[in-house]
C-alpha positions as protocol buffer text, in pm:
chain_id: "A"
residue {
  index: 1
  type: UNK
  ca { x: -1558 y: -2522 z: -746 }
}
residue {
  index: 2
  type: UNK
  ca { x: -1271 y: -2634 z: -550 }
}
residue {
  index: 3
  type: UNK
  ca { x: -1016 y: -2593 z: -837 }
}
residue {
  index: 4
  type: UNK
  ca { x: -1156 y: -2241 z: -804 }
}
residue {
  index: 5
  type: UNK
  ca { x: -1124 y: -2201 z: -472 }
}
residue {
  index: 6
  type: UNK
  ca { x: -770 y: -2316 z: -467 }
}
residue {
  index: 7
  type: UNK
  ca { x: -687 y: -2009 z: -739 }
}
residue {
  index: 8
  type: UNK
  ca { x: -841 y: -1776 z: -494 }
}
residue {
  index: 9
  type: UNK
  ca { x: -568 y: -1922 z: -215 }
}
residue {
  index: 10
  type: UNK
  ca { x: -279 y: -1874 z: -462 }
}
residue {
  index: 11
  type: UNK
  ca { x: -356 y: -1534 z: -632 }
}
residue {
  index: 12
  type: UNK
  ca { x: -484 y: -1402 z: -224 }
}
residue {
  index: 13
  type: UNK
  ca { x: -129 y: -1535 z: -58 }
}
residue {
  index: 14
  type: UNK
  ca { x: 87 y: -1346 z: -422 }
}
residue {
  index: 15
  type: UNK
  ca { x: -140 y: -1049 z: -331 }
}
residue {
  index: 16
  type: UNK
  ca { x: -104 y: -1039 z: 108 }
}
residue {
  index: 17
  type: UNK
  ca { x: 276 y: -1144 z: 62 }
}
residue {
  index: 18
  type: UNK
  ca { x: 395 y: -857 z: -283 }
}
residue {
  index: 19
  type: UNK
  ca { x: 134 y: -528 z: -170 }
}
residue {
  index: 20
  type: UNK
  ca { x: 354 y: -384 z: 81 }
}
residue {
  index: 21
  type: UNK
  ca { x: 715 y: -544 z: -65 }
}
residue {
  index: 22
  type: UNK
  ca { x: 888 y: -258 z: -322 }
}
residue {
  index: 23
  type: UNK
  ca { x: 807 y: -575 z: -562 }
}
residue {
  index: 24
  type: UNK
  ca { x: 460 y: -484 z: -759 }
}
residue {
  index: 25
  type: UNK
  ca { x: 166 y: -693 z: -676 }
}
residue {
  index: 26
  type: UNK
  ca { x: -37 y: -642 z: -927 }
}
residue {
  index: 27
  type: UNK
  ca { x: 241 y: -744 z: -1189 }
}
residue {
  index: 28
  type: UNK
  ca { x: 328 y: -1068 z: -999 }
}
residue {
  index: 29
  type: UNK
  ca { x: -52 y: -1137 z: -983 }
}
residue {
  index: 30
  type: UNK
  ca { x: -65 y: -1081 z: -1372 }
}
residue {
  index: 31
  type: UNK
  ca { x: 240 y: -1315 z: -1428 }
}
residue {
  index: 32
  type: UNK
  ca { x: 57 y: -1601 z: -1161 }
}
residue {
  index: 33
  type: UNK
  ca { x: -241 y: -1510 z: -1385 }
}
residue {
  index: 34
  type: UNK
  ca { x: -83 y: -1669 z: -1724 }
}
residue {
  index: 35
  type: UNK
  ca { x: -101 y: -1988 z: -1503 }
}
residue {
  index: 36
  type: UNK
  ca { x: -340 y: -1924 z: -1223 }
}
residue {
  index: 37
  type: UNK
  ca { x: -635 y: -1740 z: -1341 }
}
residue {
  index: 38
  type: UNK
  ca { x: -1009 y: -1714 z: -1269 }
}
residue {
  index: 39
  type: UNK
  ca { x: -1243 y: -1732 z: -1561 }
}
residue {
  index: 40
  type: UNK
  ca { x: -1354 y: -1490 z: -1747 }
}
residue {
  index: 41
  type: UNK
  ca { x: -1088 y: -1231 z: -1749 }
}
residue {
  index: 42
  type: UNK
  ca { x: -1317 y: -954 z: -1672 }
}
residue {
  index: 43
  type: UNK
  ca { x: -1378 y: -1088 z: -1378 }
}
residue {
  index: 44
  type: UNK
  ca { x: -1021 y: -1205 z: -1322 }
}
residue {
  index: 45
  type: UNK
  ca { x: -888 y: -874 z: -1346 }
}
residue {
  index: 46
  type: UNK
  ca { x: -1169 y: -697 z: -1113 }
}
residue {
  index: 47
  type: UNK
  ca { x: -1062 y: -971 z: -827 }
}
residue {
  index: 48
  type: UNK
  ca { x: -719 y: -873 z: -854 }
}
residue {
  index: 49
  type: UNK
  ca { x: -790 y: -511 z: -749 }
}
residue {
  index: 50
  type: UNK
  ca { x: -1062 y: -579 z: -478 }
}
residue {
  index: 51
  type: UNK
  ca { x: -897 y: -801 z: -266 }
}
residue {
  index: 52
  type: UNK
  ca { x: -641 y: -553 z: -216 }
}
residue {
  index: 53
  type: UNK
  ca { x: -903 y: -420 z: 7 }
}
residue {
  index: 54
  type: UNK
  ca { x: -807 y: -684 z: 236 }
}
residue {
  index: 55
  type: UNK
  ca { x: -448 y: -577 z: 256 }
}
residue {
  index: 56
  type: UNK
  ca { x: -530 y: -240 z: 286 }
}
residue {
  index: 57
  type: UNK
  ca { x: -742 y: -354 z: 631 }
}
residue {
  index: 58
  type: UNK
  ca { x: -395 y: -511 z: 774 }
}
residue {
  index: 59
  type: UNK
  ca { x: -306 y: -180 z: 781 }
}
residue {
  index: 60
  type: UNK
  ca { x: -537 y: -6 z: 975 }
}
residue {
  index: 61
  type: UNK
  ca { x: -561 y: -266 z: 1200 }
}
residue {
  index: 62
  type: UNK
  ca { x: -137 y: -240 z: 1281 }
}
residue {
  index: 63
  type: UNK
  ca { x: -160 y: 96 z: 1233 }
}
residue {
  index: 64
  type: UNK
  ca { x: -507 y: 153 z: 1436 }
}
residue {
  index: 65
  type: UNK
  ca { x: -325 y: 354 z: 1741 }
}
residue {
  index: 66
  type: UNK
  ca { x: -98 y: 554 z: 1490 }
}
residue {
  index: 67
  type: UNK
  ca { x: -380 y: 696 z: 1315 }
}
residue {
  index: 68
  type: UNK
  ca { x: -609 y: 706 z: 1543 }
}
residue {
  index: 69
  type: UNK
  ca { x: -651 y: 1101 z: 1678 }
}
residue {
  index: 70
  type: UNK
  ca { x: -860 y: 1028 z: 1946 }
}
residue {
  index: 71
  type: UNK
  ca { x: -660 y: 746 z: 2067 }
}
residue {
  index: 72
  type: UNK
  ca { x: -697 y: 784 z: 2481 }
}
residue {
  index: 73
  type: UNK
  ca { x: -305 y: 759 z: 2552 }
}
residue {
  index: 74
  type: UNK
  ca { x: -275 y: 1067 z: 2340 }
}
residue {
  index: 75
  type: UNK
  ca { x: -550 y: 1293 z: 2442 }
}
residue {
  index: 76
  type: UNK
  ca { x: -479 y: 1185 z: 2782 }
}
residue {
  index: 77
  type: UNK
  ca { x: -180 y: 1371 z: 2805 }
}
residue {
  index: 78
  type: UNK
  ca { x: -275 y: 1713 z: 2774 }
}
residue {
  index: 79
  type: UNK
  ca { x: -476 y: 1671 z: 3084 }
}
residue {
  index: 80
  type: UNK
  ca { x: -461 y: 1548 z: 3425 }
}
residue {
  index: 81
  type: UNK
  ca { x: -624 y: 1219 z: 3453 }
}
residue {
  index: 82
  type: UNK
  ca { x: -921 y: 1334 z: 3704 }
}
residue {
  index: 83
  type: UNK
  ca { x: -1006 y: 1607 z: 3438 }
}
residue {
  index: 84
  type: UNK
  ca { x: -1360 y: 1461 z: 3405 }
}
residue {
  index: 85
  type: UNK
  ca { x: -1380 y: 1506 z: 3807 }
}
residue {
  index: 86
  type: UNK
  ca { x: -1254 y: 1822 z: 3815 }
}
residue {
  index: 87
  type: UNK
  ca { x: -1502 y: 1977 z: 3562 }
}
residue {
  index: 88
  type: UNK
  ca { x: -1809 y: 1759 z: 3543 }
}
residue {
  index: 89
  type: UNK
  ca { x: -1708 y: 1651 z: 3136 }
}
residue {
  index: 90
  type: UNK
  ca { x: -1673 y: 1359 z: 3007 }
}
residue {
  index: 91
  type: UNK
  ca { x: -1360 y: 1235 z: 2912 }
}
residue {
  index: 92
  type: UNK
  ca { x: -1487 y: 1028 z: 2612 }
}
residue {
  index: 93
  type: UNK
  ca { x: -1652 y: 1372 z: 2479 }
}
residue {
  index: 94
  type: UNK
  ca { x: -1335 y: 1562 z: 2585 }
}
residue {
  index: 95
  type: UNK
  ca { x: -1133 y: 1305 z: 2299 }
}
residue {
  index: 96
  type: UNK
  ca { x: -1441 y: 1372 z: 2057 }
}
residue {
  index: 97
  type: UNK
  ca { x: -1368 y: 1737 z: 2073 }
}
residue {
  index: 98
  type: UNK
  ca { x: -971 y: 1756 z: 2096 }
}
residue {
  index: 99
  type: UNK
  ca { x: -772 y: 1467 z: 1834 }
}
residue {
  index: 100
  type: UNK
  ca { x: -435 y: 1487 z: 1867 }
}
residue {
  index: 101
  type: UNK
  ca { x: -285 y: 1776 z: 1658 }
}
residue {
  index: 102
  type: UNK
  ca { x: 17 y: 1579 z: 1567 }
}
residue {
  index: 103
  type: UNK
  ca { x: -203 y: 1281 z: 1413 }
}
residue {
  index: 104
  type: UNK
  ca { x: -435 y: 1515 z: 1206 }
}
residue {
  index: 105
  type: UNK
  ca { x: -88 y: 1699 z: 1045 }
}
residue {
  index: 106
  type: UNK
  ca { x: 0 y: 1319 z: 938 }
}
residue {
  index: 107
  type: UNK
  ca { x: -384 y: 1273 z: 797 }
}
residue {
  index: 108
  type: UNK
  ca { x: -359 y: 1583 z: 651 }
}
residue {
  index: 109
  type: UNK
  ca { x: -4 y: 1501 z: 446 }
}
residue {
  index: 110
  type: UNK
  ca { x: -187 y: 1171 z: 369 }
}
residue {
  index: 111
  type: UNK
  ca { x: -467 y: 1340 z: 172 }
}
residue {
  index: 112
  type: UNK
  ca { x: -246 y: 1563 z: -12 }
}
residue {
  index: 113
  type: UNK
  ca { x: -20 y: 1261 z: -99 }
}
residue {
  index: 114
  type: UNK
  ca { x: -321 y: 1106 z: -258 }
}
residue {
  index: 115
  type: UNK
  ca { x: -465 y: 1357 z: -455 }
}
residue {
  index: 116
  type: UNK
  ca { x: -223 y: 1273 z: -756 }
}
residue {
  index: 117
  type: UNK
  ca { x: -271 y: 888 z: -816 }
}
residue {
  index: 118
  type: UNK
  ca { x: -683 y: 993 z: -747 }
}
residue {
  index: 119
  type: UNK
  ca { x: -703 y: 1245 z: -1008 }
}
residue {
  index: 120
  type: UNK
  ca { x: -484 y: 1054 z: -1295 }
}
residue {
  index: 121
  type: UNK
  ca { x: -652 y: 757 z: -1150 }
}
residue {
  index: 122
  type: UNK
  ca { x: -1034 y: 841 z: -1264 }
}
residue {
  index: 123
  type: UNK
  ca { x: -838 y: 937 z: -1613 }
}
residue {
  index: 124
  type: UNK
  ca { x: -672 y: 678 z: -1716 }
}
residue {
  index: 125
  type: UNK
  ca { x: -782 y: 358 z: -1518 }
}
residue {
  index: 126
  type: UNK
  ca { x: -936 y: 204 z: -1847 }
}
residue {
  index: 127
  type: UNK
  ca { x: -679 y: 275 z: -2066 }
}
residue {
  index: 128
  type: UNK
  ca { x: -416 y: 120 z: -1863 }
}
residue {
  index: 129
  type: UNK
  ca { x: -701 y: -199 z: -1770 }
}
residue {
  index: 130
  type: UNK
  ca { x: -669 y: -201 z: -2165 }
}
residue {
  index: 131
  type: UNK
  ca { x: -347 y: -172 z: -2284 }
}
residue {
  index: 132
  type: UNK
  ca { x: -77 y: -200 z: -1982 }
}
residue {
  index: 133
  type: UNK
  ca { x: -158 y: -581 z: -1850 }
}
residue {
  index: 134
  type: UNK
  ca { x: 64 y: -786 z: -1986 }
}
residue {
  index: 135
  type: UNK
  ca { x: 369 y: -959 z: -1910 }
}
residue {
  index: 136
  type: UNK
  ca { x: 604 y: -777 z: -2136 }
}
residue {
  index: 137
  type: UNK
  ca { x: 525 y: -446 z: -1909 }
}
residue {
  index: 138
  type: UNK
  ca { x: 543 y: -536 z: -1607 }
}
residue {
  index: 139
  type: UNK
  ca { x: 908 y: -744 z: -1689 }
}
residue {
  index: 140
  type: UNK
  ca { x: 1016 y: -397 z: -1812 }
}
residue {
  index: 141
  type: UNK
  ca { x: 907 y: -218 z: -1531 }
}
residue {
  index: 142
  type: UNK
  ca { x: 1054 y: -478 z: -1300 }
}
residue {
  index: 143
  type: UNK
  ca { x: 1385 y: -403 z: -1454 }
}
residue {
  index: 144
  type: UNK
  ca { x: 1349 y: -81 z: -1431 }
}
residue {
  index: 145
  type: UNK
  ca { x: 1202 y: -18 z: -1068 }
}
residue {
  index: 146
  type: UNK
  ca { x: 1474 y: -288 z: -976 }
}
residue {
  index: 147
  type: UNK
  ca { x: 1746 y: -74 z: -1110 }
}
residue {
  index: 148
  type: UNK
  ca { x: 1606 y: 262 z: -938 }
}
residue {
  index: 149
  type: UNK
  ca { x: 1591 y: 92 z: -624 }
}
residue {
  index: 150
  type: UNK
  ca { x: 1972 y: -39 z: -629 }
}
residue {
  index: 151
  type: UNK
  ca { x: 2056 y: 321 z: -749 }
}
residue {
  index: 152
  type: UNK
  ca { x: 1920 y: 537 z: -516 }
}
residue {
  index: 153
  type: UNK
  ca { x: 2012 y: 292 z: -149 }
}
residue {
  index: 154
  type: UNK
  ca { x: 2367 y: 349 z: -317 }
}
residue {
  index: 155
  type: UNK
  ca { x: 2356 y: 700 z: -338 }
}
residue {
  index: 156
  type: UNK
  ca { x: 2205 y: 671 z: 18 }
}
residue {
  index: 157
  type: UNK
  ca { x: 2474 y: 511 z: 141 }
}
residue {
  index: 158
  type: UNK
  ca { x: 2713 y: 793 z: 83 }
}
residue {
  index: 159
  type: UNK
  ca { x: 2465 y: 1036 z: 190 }
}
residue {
  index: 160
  type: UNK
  ca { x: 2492 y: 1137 z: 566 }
}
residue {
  index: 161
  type: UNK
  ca { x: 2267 y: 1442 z: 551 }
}
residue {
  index: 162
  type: UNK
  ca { x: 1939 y: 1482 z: 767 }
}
residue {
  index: 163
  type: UNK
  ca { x: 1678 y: 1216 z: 703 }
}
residue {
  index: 164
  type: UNK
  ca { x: 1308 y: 1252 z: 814 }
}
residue {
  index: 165
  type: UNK
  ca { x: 1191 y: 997 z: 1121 }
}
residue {
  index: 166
  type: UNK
  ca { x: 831 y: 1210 z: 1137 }
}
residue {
  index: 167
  type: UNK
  ca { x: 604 y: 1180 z: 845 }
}
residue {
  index: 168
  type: UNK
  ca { x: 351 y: 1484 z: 1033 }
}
residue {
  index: 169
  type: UNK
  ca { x: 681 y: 1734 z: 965 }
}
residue {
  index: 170
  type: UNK
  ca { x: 726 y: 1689 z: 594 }
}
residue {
  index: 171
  type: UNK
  ca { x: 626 y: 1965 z: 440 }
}
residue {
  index: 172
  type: UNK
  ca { x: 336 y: 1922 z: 184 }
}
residue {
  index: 173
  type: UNK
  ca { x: 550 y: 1994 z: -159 }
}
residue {
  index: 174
  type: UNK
  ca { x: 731 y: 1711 z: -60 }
}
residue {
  index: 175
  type: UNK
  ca { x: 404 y: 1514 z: 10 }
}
residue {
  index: 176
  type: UNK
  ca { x: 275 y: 1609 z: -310 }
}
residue {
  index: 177
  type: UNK
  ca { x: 591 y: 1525 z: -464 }
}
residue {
  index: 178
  type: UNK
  ca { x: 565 y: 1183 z: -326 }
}
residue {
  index: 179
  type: UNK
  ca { x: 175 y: 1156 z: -412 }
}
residue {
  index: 180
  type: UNK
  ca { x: 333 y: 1199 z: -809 }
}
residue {
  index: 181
  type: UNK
  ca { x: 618 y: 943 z: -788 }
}
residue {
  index: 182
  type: UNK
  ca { x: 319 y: 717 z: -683 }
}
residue {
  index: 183
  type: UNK
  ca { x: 148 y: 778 z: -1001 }
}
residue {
  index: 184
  type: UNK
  ca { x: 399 y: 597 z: -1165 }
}
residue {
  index: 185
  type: UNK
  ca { x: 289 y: 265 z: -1005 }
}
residue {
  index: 186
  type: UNK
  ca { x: -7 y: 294 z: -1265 }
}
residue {
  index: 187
  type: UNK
  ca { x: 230 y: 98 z: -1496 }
}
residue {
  index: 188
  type: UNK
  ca { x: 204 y: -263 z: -1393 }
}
residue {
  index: 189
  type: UNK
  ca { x: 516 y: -373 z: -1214 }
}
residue {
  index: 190
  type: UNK
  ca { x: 628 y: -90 z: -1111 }
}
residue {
  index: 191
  type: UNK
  ca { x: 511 y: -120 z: -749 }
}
residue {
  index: 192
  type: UNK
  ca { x: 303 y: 143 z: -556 }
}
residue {
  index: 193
  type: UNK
  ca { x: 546 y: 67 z: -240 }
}
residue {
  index: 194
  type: UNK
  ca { x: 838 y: 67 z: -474 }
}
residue {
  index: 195
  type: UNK
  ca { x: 782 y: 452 z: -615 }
}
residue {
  index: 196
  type: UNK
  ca { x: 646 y: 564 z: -284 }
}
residue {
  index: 197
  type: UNK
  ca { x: 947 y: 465 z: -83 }
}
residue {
  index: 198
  type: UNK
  ca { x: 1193 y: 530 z: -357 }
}
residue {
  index: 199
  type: UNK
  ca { x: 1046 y: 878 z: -437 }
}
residue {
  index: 200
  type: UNK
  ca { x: 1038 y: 960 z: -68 }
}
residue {
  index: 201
  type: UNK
  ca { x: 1387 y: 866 z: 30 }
}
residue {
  index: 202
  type: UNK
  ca { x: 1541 y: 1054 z: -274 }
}
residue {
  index: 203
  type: UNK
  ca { x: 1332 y: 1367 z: -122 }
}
residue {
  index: 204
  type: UNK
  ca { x: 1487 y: 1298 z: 223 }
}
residue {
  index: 205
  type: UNK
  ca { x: 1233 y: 1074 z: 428 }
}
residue {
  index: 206
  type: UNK
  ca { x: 1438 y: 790 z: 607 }
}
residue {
  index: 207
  type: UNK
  ca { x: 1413 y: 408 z: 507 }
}
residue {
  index: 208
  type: UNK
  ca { x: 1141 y: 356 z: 757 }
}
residue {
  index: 209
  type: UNK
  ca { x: 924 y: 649 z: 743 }
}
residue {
  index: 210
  type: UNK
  ca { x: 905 y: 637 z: 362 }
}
residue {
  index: 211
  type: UNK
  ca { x: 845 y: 269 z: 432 }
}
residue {
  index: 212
  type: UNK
  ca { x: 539 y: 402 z: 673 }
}
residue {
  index: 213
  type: UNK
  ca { x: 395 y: 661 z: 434 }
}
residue {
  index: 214
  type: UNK
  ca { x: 374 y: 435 z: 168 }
}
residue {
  index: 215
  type: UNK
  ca { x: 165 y: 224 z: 362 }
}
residue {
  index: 216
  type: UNK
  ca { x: -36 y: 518 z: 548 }
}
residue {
  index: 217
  type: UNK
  ca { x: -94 y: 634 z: 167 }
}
residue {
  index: 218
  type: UNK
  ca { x: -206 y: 294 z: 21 }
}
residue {
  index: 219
  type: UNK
  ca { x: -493 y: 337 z: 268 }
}
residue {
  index: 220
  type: UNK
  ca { x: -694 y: 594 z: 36 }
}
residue {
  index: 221
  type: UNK
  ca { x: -547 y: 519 z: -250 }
}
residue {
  index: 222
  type: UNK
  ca { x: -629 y: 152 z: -275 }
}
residue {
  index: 223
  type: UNK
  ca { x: -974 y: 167 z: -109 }
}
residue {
  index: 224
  type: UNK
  ca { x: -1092 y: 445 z: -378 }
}
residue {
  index: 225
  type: UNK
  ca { x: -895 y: 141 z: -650 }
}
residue {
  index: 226
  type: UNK
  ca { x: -1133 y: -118 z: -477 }
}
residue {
  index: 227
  type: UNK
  ca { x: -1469 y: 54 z: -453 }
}
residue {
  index: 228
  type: UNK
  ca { x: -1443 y: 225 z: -859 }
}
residue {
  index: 229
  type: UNK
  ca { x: -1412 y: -134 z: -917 }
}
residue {
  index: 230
  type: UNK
  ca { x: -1668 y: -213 z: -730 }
}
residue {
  index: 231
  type: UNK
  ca { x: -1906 y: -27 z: -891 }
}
residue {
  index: 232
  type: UNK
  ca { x: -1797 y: -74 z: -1209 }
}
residue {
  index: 233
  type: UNK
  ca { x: -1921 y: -444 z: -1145 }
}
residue {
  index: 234
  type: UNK
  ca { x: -2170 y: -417 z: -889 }
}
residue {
  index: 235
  type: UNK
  ca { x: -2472 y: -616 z: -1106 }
}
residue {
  index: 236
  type: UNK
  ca { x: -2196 y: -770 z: -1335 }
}
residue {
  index: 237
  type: UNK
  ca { x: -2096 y: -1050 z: -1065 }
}
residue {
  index: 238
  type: UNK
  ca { x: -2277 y: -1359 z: -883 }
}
residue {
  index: 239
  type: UNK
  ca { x: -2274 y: -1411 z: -574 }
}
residue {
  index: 240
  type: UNK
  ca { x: -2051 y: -1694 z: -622 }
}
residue {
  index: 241
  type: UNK
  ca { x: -1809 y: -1451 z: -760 }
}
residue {
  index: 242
  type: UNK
  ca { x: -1861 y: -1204 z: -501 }
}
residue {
  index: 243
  type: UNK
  ca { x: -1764 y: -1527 z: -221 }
}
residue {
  index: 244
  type: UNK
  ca { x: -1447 y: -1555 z: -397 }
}
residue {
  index: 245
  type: UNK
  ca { x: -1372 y: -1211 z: -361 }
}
residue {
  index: 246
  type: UNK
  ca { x: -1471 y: -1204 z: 3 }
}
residue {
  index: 247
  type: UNK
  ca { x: -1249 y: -1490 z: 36 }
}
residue {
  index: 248
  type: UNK
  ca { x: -961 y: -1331 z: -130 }
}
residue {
  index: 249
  type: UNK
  ca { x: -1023 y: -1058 z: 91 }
}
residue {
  index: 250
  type: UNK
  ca { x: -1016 y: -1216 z: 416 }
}
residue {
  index: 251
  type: UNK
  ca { x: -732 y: -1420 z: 330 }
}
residue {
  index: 252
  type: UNK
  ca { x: -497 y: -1108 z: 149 }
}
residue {
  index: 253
  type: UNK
  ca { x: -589 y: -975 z: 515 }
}
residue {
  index: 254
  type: UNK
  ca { x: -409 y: -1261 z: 731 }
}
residue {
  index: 255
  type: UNK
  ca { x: -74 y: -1280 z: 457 }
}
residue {
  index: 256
  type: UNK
  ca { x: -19 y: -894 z: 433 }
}
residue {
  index: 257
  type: UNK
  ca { x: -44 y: -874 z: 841 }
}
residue {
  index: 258
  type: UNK
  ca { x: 249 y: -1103 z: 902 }
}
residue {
  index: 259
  type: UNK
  ca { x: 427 y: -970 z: 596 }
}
residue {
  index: 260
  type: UNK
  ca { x: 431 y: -581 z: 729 }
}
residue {
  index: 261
  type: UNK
  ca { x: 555 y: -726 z: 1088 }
}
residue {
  index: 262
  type: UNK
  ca { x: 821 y: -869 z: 903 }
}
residue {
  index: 263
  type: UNK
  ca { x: 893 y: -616 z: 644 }
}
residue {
  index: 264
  type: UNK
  ca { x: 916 y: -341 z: 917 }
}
residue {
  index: 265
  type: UNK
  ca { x: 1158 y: -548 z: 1123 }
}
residue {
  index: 266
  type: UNK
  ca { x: 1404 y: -647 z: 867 }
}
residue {
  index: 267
  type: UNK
  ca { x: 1456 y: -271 z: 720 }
}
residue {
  index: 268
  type: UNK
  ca { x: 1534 y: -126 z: 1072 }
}
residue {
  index: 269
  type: UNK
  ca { x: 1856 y: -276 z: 1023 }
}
residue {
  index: 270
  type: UNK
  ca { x: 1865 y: -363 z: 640 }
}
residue {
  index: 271
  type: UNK
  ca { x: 1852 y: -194 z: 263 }
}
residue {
  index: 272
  type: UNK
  ca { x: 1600 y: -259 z: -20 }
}
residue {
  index: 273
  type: UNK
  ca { x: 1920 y: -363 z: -218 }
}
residue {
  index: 274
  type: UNK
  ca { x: 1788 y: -730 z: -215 }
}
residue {
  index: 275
  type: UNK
  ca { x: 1466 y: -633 z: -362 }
}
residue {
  index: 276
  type: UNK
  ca { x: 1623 y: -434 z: -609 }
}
residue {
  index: 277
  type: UNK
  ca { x: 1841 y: -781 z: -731 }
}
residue {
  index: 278
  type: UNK
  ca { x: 1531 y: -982 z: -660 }
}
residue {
  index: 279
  type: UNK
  ca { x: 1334 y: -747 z: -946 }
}
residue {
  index: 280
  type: UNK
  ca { x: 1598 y: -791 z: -1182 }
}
residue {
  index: 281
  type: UNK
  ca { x: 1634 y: -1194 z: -1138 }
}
residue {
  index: 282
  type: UNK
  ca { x: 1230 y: -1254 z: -1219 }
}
residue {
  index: 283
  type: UNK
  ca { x: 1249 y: -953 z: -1547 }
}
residue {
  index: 284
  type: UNK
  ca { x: 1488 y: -1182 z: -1687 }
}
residue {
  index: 285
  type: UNK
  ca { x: 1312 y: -1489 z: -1632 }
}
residue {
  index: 286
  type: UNK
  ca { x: 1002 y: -1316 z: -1810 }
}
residue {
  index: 287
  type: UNK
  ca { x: 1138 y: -1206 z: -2079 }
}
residue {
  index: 288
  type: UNK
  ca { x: 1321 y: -1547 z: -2139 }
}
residue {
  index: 289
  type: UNK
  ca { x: 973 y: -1733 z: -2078 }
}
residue {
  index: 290
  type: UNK
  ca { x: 735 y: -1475 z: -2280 }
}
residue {
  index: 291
  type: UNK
  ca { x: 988 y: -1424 z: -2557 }
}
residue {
  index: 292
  type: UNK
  ca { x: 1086 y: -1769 z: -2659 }
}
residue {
  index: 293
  type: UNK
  ca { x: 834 y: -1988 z: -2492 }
}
């Protein structure tokens, strides 16, 4: 039990510290998982996807006023603050009735985003459970991803041209055109965060609001991830299985939070070029250890 409990703590702190990093979670969870790994595999694998849950709830919870529409300081504003006087409303009904129009426009660009990675997510979730987890992928898609990434914060470089700071004015074919460069993070070790911010830089977003988006999108994207898995092994799992889980959860939770503080603050005045090198580094040192080891 405790040698079980110290897996969770590993594989939740690889999970809380690669979701939101243009690294790939999931493949540095499979890679701990050739060392690390709770028994049986089934089981294993399911835990890897729900605790993202966890991650996902860091999030919302930094993110809470953001994407919030009925957030008081932004209702607020539209009225003077004795409105409730003046007329005999409510105030609290008042934000009930009116969100914030700028908010919505961001939900709405979030839903359209998603729509990609949902559909080709109900098609091909099994096949890829089956045939794309393994070490040998995810080291090629490390490469790959950590190519891309050196690539296009090159091109950037040279590239003065307008960038987008506000997510709610993207149109939605560029949305939508970021919702498909997320399907790519199907492929383990790619990295969700990795396409997302990639694929919306290259279509104009800045470094930090592609950085933003790709968290605002994880939001649906991952909780519809976590609950197909969820039922999918509803009756499967005891309820010592479903403690880990709520451990993992809970402790993915605390690691991501302090990661996206950090992350946010270093790429204000900083590239992804390090990540890029760092993706490159560990595909060699896979392929060296899984080929000849």
């Amino acid at each position: 039990m405790i040698i079980d409990f110290i897996k969770v703590l590993i594989l939740s702190i690889v999970e809380g510290v690669t979701e939101f990093l243009p690294v790939s979670s999931t493949g540095h969870l499979i890679l701990v998982n050739q060392f690390v790994k709770l028994e049986p595999e089934g089981f294993s694998n399911a835990f890897n996807i729900i605790i993202q849950l966890g991650a996902i709830l860091s999030v919302v919870v930094i993110y809470f006023k953001r994407l919030n529409p009925w957030d008081r300081e932004k209702t607020e504003r539209y009225f003077p603050k004795n409105y409730d006087r003046l007329n005999g409303q409510s105030r609290f009904y008042f934000r009930l009735t009116h969100p914030d129009k700028k908010t919505i426009e961001l939900w709405k660009r979030v839903i359209v985003g998603v729509l990609p990675a949902m559909v080709l997510g109900l098609l091909f979730d099994d096949f890829i459970d089956e045939h794309l987890f393994n070490p040998m992928v995810v080291g090629a898609m490390l490469l790959v991803w950590g190519l891309i990434i050196i690539f296009v914060e090159k091109r950037n470089k040279g590239n003065k041209g307008f960038r987008h700071d506000n997510i709610a004015m993207v149109s939605y074919k560029t949305v939508l055109a970021i919702g498909f460069f997320q399907t790519l993070a199907m492929i383990p070790g790619t990295s969700r965060s990795a396409a997302t911010i990639m694929g919306a830089m290259i279509l104009g977003l800045s470094r930090s609001a592609a950085a933003e988006f790709s968290f605002f999108l994880a939001i649906p994207t991952m909780l519809g991830a976590t609950f197909l898995k969820v039922i999918k092994n509803f009756g499967g799992f005891t309820a010592y299985q479903w403690l880990l889980i709520l451990l993992g959860m809970v402790l993915s939770f605390l690691v991501a939070y302090f990661v996206i503080k950090k992350f946010m603050a270093y790429i204000r005045n900083n590239d992804f070029i390090p990540f890029g090198i760092y993706r490159i580094i560990l595909a060699i040192i896979v392929f060296i250890y899984f080929l000849f080891f």
